[in-house]
Structure formats: C-alpha cells, structure tokens
XYZ file of C-alpha atoms in Angstrom:
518
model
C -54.800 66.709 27.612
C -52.670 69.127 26.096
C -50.305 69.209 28.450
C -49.926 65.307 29.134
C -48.861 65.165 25.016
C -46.358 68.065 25.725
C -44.799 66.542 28.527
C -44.272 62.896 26.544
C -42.978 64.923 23.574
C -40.158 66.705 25.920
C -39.478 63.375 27.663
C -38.837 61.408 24.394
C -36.643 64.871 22.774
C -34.519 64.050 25.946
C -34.181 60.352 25.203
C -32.733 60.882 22.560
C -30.218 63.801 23.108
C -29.074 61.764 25.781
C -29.056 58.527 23.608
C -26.589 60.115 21.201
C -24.530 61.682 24.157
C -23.710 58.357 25.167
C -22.381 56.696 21.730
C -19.076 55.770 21.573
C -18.619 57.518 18.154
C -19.857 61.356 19.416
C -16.225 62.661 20.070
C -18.286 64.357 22.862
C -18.121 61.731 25.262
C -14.725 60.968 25.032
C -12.348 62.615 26.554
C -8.443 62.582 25.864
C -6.809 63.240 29.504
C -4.796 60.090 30.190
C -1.389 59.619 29.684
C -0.265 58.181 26.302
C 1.448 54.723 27.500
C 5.170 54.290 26.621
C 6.143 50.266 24.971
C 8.833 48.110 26.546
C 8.658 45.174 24.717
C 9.374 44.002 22.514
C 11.838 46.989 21.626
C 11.259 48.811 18.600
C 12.921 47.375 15.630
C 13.157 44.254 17.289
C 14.386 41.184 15.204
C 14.597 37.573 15.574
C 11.487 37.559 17.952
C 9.452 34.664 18.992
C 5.845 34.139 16.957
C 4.101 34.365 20.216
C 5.541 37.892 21.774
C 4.538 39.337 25.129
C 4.127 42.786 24.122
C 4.780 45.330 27.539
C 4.188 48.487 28.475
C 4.453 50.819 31.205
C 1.796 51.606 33.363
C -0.713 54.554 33.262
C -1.853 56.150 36.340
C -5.694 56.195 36.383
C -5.961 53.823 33.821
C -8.070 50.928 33.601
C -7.529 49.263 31.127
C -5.480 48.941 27.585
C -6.754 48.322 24.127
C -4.083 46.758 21.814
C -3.463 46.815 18.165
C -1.214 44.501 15.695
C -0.849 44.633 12.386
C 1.540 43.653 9.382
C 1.260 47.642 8.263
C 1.949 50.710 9.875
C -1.619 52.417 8.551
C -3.152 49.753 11.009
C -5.786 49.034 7.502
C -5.952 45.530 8.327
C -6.060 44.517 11.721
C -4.738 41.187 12.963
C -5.368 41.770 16.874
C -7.441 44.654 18.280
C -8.096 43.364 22.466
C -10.021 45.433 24.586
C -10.211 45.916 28.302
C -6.724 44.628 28.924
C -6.236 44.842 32.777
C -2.722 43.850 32.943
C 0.269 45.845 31.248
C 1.110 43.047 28.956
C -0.762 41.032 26.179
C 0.396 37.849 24.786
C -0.330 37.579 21.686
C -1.738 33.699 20.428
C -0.260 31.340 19.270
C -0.081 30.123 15.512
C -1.238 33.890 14.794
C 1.939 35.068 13.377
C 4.442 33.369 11.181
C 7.824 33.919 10.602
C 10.257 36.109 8.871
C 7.468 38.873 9.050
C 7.683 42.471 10.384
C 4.272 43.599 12.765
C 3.454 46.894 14.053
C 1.547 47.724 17.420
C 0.508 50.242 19.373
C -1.235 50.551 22.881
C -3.924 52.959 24.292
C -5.370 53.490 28.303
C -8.884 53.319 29.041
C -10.363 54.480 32.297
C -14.256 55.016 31.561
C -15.345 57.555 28.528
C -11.363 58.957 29.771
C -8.572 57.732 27.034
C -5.222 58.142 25.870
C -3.511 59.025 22.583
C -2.389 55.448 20.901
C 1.114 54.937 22.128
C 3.658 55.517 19.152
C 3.814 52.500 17.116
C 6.526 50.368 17.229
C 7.581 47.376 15.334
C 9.106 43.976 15.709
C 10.207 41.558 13.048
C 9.716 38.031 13.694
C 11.942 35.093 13.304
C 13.335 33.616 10.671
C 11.391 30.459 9.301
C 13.677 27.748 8.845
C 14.456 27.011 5.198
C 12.301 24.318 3.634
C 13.789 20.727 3.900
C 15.344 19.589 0.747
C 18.434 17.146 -0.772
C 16.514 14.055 0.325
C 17.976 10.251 0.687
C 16.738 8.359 -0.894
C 16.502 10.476 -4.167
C 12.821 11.680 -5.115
C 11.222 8.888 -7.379
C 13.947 6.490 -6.901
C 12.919 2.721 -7.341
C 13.902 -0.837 -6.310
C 15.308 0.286 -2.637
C 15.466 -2.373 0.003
C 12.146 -2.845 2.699
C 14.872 -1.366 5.186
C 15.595 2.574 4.411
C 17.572 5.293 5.787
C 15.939 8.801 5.190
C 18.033 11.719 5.345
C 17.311 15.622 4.194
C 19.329 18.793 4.502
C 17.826 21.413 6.472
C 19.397 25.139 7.613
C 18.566 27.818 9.345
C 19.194 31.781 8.462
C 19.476 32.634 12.453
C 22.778 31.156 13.333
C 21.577 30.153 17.278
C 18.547 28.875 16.168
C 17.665 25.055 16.867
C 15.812 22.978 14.369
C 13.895 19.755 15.251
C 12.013 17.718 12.713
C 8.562 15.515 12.185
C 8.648 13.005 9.343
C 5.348 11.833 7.838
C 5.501 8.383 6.013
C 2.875 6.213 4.490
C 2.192 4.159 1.068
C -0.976 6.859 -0.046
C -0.847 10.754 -0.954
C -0.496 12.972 0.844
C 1.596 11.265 3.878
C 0.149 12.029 7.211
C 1.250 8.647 9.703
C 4.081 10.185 11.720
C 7.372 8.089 12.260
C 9.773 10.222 13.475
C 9.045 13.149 16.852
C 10.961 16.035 17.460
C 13.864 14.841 15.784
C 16.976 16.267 16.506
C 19.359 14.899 13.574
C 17.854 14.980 9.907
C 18.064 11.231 9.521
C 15.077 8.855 10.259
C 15.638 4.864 9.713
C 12.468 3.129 8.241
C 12.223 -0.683 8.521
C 9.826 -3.708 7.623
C 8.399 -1.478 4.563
C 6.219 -3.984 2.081
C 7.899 -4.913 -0.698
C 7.047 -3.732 -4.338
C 5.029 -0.801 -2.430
C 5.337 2.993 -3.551
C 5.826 5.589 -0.101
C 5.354 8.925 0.088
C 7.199 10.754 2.873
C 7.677 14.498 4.210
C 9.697 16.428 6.279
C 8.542 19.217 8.917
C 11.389 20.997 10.403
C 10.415 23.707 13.761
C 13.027 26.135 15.342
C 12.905 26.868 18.935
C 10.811 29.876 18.158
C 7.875 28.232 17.162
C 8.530 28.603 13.106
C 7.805 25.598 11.115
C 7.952 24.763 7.094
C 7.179 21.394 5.405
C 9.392 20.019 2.736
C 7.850 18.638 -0.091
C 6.247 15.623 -0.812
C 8.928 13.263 -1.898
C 8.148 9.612 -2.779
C 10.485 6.359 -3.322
C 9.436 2.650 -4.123
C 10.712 -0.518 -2.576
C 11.938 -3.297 -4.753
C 9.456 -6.116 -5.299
C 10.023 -9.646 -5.162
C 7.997 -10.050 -8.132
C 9.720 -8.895 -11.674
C 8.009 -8.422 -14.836
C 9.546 -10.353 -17.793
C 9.427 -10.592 -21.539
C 5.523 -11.518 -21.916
C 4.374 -14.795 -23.915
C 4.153 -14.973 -27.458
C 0.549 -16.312 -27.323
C -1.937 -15.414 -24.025
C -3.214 -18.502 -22.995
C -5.013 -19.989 -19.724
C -4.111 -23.157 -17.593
C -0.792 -24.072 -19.723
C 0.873 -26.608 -18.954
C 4.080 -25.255 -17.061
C 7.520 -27.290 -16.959
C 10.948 -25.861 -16.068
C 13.952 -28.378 -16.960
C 17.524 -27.451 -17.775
C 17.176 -23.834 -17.803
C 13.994 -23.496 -20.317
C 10.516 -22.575 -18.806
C 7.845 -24.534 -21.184
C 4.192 -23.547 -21.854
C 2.232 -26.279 -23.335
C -0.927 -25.988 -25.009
C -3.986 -24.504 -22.437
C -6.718 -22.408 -23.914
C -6.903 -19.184 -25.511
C -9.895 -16.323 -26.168
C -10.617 -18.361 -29.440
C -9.849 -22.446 -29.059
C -7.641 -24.756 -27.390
C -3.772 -24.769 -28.529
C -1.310 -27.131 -28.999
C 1.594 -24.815 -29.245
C 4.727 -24.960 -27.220
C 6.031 -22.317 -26.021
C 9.787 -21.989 -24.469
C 10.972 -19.721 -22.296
C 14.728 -19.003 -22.051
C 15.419 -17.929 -18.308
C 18.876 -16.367 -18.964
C 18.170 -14.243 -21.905
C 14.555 -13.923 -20.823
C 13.118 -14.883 -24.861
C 10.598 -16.424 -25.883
C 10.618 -19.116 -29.193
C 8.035 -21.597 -30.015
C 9.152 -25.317 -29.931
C 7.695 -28.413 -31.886
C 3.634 -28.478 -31.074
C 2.010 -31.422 -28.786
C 0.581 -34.188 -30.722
C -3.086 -33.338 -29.609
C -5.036 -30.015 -28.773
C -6.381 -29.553 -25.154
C -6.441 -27.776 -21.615
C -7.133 -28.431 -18.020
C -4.347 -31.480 -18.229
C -1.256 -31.002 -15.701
C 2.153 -31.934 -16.544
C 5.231 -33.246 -14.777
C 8.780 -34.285 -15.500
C 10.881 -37.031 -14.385
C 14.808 -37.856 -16.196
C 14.690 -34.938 -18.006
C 11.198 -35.950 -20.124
C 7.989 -33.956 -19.785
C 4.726 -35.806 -19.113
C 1.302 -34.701 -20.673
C -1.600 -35.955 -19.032
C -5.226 -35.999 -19.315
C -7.232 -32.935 -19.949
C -10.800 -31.671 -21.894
C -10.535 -33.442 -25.430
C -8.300 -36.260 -24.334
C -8.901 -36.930 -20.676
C -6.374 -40.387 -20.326
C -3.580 -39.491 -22.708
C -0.362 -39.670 -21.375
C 1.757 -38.088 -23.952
C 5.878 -38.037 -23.287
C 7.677 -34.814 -24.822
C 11.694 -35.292 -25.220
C 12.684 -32.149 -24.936
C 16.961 -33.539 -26.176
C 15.224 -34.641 -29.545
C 12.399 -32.713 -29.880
C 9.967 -35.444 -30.329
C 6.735 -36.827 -28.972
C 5.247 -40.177 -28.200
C 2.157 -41.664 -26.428
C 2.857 -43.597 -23.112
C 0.512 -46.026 -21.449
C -3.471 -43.854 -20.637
C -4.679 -43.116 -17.187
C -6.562 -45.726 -15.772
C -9.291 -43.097 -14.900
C -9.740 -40.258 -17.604
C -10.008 -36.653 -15.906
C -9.616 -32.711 -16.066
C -9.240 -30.026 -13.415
C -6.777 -32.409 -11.581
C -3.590 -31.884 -10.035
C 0.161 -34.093 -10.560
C 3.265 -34.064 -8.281
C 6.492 -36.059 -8.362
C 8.320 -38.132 -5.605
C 10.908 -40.051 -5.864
C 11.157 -40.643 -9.499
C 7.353 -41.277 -9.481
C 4.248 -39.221 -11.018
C 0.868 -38.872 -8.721
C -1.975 -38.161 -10.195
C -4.884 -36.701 -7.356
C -8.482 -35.803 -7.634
C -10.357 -33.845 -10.339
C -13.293 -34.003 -12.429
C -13.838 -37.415 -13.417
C -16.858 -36.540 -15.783
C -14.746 -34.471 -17.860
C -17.727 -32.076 -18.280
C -17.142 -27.980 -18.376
C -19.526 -27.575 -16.386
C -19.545 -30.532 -13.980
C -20.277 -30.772 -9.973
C -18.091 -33.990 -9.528
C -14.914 -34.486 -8.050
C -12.465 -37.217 -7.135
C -10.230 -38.269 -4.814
C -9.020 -41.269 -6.948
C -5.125 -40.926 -6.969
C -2.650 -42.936 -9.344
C 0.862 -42.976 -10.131
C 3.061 -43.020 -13.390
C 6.119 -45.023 -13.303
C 8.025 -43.426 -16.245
C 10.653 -46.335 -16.428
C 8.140 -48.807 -16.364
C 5.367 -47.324 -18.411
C 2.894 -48.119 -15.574
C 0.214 -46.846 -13.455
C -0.870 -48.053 -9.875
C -3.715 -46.973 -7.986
C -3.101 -45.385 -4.077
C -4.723 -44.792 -1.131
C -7.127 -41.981 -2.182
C -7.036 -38.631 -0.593
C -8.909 -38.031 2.330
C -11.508 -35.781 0.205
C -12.650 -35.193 -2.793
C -11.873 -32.050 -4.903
C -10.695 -30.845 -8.252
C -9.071 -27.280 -9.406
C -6.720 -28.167 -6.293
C -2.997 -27.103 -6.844
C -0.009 -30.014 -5.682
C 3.714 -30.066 -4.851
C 6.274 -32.141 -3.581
C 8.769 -31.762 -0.946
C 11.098 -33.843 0.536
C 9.648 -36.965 -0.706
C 6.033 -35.992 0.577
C 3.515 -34.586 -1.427
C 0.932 -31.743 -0.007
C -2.425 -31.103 -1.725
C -4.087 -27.578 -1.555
C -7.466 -25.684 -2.019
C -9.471 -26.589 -4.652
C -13.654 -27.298 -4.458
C -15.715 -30.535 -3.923
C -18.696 -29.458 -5.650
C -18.776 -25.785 -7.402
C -18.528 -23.406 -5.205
C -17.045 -24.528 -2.246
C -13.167 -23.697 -1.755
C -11.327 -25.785 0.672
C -8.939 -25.040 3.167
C -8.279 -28.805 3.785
C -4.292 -29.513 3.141
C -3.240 -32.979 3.019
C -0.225 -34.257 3.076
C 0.874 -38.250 1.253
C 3.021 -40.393 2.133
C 4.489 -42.689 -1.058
C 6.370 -44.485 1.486
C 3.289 -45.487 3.213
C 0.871 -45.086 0.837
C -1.115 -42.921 4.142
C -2.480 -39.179 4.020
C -2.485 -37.278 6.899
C -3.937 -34.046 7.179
C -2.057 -30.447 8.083
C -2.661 -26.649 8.723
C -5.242 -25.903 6.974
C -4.345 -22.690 4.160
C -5.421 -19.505 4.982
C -7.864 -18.255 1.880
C -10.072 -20.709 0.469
C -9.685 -20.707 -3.538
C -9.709 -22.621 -6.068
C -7.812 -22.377 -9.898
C -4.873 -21.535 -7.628
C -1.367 -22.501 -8.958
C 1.841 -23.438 -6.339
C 5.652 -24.512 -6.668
C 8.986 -25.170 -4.529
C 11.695 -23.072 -3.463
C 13.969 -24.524 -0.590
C 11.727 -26.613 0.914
C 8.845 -23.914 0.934
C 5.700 -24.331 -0.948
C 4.130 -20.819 -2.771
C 0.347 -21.227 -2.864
C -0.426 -18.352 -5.844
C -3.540 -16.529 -7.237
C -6.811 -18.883 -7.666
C -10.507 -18.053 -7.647
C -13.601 -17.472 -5.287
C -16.938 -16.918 -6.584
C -19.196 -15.449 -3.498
C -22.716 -16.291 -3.682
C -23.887 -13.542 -1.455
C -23.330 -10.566 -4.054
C -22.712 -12.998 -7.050
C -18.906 -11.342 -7.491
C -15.750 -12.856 -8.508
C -12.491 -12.330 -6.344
C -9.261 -12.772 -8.124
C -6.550 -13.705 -5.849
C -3.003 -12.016 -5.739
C -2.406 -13.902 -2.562
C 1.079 -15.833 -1.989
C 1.121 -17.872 1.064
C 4.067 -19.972 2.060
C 3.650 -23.424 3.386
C 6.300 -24.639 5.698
C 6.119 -28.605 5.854
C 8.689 -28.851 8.690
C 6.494 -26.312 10.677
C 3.631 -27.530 9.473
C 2.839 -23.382 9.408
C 1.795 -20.807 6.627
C 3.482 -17.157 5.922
C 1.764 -14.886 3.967
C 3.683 -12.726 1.400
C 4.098 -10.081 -0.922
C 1.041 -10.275 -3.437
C 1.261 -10.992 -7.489
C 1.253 -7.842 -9.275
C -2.037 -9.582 -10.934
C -5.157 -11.190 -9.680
C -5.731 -13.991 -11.537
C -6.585 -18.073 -11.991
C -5.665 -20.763 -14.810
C -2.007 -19.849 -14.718
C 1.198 -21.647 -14.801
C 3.784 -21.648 -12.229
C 7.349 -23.422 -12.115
C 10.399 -23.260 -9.655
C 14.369 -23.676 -10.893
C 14.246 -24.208 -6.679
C 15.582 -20.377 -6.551
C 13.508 -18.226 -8.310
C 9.139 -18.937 -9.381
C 7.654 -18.037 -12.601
C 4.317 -17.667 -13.033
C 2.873 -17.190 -16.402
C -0.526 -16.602 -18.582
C -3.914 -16.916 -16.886
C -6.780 -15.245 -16.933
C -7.673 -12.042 -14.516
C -11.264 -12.485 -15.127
C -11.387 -9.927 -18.042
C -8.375 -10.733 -20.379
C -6.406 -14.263 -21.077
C -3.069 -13.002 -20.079
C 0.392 -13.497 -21.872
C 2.075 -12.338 -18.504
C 5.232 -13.644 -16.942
C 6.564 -12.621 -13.637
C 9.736 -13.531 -11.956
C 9.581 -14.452 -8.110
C 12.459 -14.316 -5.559
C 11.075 -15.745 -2.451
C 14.833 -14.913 -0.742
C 13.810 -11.336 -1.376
C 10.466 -11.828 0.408
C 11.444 -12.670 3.956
C-alpha cells in the first residue's frame, strides 16, 4: 500500500516539473540559436509611405515562422500589431489601421519550435501625409436666399507635392449630411440641382489621396431662397378676413379675432410693405367673402348679417348697402367673371355649428344692383375656396356635411350657365384659401379633422391648378399651417394673410412668387 502512494506521489512531482518545463515564460525552454532577420521594407526612415505597408524581410534559414511587431513608439509599450506564426517573409499590415502623417516602428523575430531569434533591429517608417482638411467653401457657410440650382466648390491641398486628391461630397436638408452626391471626384466643384425651395442643406466634403489618407471638411450649411417672404405682420390678428387687392393696396376687412368679431379695415401698402387702418365696415361680422368689380369692393353675407351686400368705395372712402342676397349664408365662397359676382354654396342655416350645405349659386350684377339665380353646382358644400380664370370659374375642396373634405373640382360656365366637373385636387381640406397668378390657380392651407385619432391637420400645402391642362402641381409649402386666412393675387405675386394655425389667430402676411416656384 505503501508503495502504490509513493509511486503516485513521484508520478504527479514529475507532472509538474515537466508542466513548468514546457511554459512559454521559463526562459528554459527557449532557446536563442536562429538568426536575427534583417528588414527590407519599408526602408528605415522611410517617408511618404502608404497606410497599408507590406513590411519585408529577408529570410531565415531554419525558420518557421515570424512574429511581427508595430507600434507608434520605439519602447514597443503599446502595441498596435503583434502577428504570430507568419509563414511568409512579408506581412501586410490592414487596412484603416494606420492613419496618416504618423511615424510607426517595427521589428521582426524567427520562430522554428521552442528555437527563436533576437527581434530584428527596429526600424521605422513615417506615413503619408493626410491631405489638409477641405475649406474656402462656395457657397459661403450660412449664406441664405441662393437659387434651387447651386454650384459647390472648396479648396483642398496637399503637403506631398505628387500626391492625388479625389473627393466625396455628402448633401442633405438634416444634420449631420450623410446622402452622397458626388464619387471620387476629381475637381473640387460639385453642381447641385432641383434643391426645394426655402429649405436649409447641410453639406460636407471628404477629400482621399492615392495613399489611402482621408479628412472630412466641416459641416458647412447654406439655405435656398423661398418663394414665400415674410412681410410687415397685421396690425390686428384676425381669422377669415375678408381679402381684396385693388390698385396696389391689399385690404383686410373685418373677420374674427380671439375676443369678438371686427369691423376694422385694414390696408396693406404692397410697395412700402405698411400697414394703416382705413374707415371701418358699416356692420361687424365674419365668414362673409368679398369681391371687387370697377374698382368697388363687395361685402357679402356672413354670421351676424348673412344677406348684406355692403359696397366699400375705396376713391371716397365711403360705404353703402346694395340690394341683399336672395338666400342669406356663411362659410360660402364668391368669384368674378366677366364683370359679374357668383355667389356658390355654403351654410344656408347660418348656424356655427351647422351640418348643412348648399349648392344654391347667384350672381351680383354691380351695374345693375341685381341678383339672378344659376344652375347650381353639381354638389353641395361650404368652407370651399373659388377663383376665376379666363372667364370660367373653378370651385375647390370644402365639406358637405362636417367632416367630409372633398376632392370634387368643378368648373362653371357663365356663358352657359353648365358645370362640368375636372381633376379632382389632391388633399382633401376644407377652410382652404386660393387665388390667380397667370392663369394658374394656388389652392393654400385649409383644414382636416381625422376621426380615427380625433387630431387636427393644418395644411401648408400649395397645389397649382392648371385649367388648360386640366392638371395639378404641387409646390413649395406655406411657412405656416393654417385655415381662415386671406389670400389675394396683383396676378404676379400672392399674399396670404391672418388665420388661425389651430393654436394662435395669426397677424401673419407672407409674400408668394409663384415664378420663383417652378
């Protein structure tokens, strides 16, 4: 028994001895006899080289392998590469491990077994030069207004004189830019074209040399010039005015405010963009439309006095009460043809918070003092917008009931007295405002209210309606969501003022230049 302990006792003693005769770490079992391996390449003090170097050396009889060491210090503290059981006599080092304008350090030793050599001497390269950063940029950092069409140029150099330098360019309206537009570019110039109006872009430059260095510029940003421009605001905010321009002054009549229903005028100069407030209307109220025929503004309808025609002269300043509406109404819309007022649709109960529409349409004859009823539109609706082109008047959105936005457009005919309908709009609203410019009609802003998450959208869409086409364009949004606002055309340029952007009554006015917008 005795002996059977002794002999497991001598069996595990020489487990171990020979355990710790085979670490790597007992100098023992190493031995030193190869040759110490002699570098090639890259040559010592080496400059300008690539980020991704084949580092050579020569071969050592008996050897193995190679282990290889890099580092950015000569004390080899910090290692960046240390590869084992090389079996060639060259090790490329990876790419995006190294960066430029950096010196490195490396040595090499032979392996054959427990047999090694010294580590070579160390020798030392120094990579090349990163190009400088991209700066100088056209357009100018921050600039505003520019054109949807833009040139982009930078300056870029190199320190290494035979270097080539090839550039990315990153583009896109959010921070940071990351959508690519220009590839391996070899000029610093990149032309940008069908930006969106009135949109802010941010844009960067990434220039590489043929060694594999690359730097980003910074982040440089420039806006494009929007069609709509903010003007001196309204003396008083006020929803669904009444909006008239005529010989150069944009009027605001009446509408309704946070606190009660006004009968101020408001005038609007549109060459020295000021604001003074004219001779009031006779009578308080909102929801009425107005037109103007022979230089006279018409006043019609509206909550409080739903058939008053009221006549404003705007050469003497005074008002006076024309013949009433055959049918009283609110939330209706008015166009002009042909020397001739049309009145179309709206709420017939004159109630705020009435289902009914109408499709009952009747026109003013300012000369006569007259009304005559028409064929009625081919639907009913109210909140609906109007305009007149061409001697044909086109109807738009609007709601039947409550909450039911059309898309129906329909288009009169004075001549004869027949609607016919047309291409439908694209968004459904209602409380949406329009005017003329050059034969186009702007359908602006309005109101949905969606049932399914009980939530009010607030429209900034413009959509133009071409009558000759019979087609619809969409364009660059209002700055503001918003309903119950005004909106008149000199037949150049569309103003749009007040409102309501479902939180405030606005005192807003914005400037539109449909030419800019194509």
């Amino acid at each position: 028994m005795i002996n059977k302990i002794n002999i497991v006792l001598i069996i595990a003693i020489l487990a171990i001895i020979n355990i710790s005769g085979c670490s790597k770490d007992n100098p023992v079992s190493v031995v030193q006899d190869l040759v110490t391996p002699i570098l090639q390449l890259p040559a010592d003090q080496a400059t300008n080289s690539d980020l991704s170097p084949l580092l050579q050396w020569q071969e050592v009889s008996d050897a193995v392998s190679y282990s290889v060491q890099l580092c950015v210090d000569s004390t080899y503290s910090k290692l960046l590469i240390y590869k084992q059981s090389i079996l060639d006599i060259n090790y490329q080092t990876p790419q995006a491990l190294l960066t430029g304008s950096t010196r490195y350090y490396w040595r090499v030793r032979a392996i054959n077994g427990n047999r090694v050599s010294s580590w070579s001497k160390t020798w030392s390269f120094l990579t090349n030069n990163i190009p400088i950063a991209p700066k100088n940029p056209f357009p100018a950092d921050g600039i505003l207004d520019l054109d949807n069409s833009v040139s982009l140029s930078w300056v870029c150099s190199d320190i290494d004189p035979n270097d080539t330098i090839k550039y990315d360019v990153y583009l896109n309206d959010f921070y940071p830019p990351t959508v690519k537009i220009g590839n391996d570019l070899s000029a610093a110039y990149q032309s940008v074209s069908n930006l969106t109006r009135g949109k802010t872009y941010y844009w960067r430059v990434v220039a590489k040399d043929n060694h594999g260095n690359q730097v980003s510029g910074p982040i440089w940003s420039f806006s494009t010039r929007s069609p709509w421009m903010q003007m001196a605001s309204m003396r008083v905010s006020v929803r669904s005015p009444g909006c008239i321009l005529l010989n150069g002054s944009l009027y605001a009549f009446g509408g309704w405010t946070d606190d009660f229903t006004t009968n101020t005028v408001q005038l609007y100069g549109i060459y020295n963009n000021t604001w003074v407030v004219g001779p009031s209307m006779v009578q308080y109220r909102s929801r009425f439309s107005a037109a103007t025929v022979i230089n006279k503004i018409y006043i019609l309808g509206g909550f409080g006095f739903p058939n008053l025609n009221e006549e404003y002269d705007p050469a003497t300043g005074l008002w006076s009460t024309k013949a009433d509406m055959p049918t009283k109404r609110v939330n209706f819309a008015v166009a002009t043809a042909n020397g001739i007022i049309y009145v179309m649709g709206g709420d017939t109960s004159c109630s705020w918070e009435s289902t009914i529409s109408s499709n009952i349409v009747e026109a003013y004859d300012p000369i006569a003092d007259s009304w005559t009823t028409k064929a009625p539109m081919l639907l009913s609706r109210k909140n609906h917008t109007a305009a007149a082109v061409n001697g044909k008047i086109y109807v738009f959105g609007g709601n039947e009931t409550w909450n039911d936005p059309l898309t129906n457009v329909d288009e009169y005919d004075p001549a004869t007295n027949t609607w016919t309908s047309k291409s439908p709009i694209p968004t459904p609203r209602y409380y949406l405002s329009s005017a003329t410019s050059n034969g186009i009609i702007y359908a602006m802003g309005g109101l949905y209210y969606d049932l399914s998450n009980h939530q009010n959208y607030y429209y900034t869409n413009v959509e133009a309606y071409d009558p000759v086409a019979n087609s619809w364009t969409q364009k660059t949004p209002m700055p503001t969501g918003k309903f119950w606002f005004g909106a008149a055309s000199d037949n150049n340029f569309i103003y749009t003022i007040g409102g309501d952007n479902g939180y405030n009554c606005l005192n807003e006015v914005y400037k539109y230049d449909p030419l800019l917008d194509q």
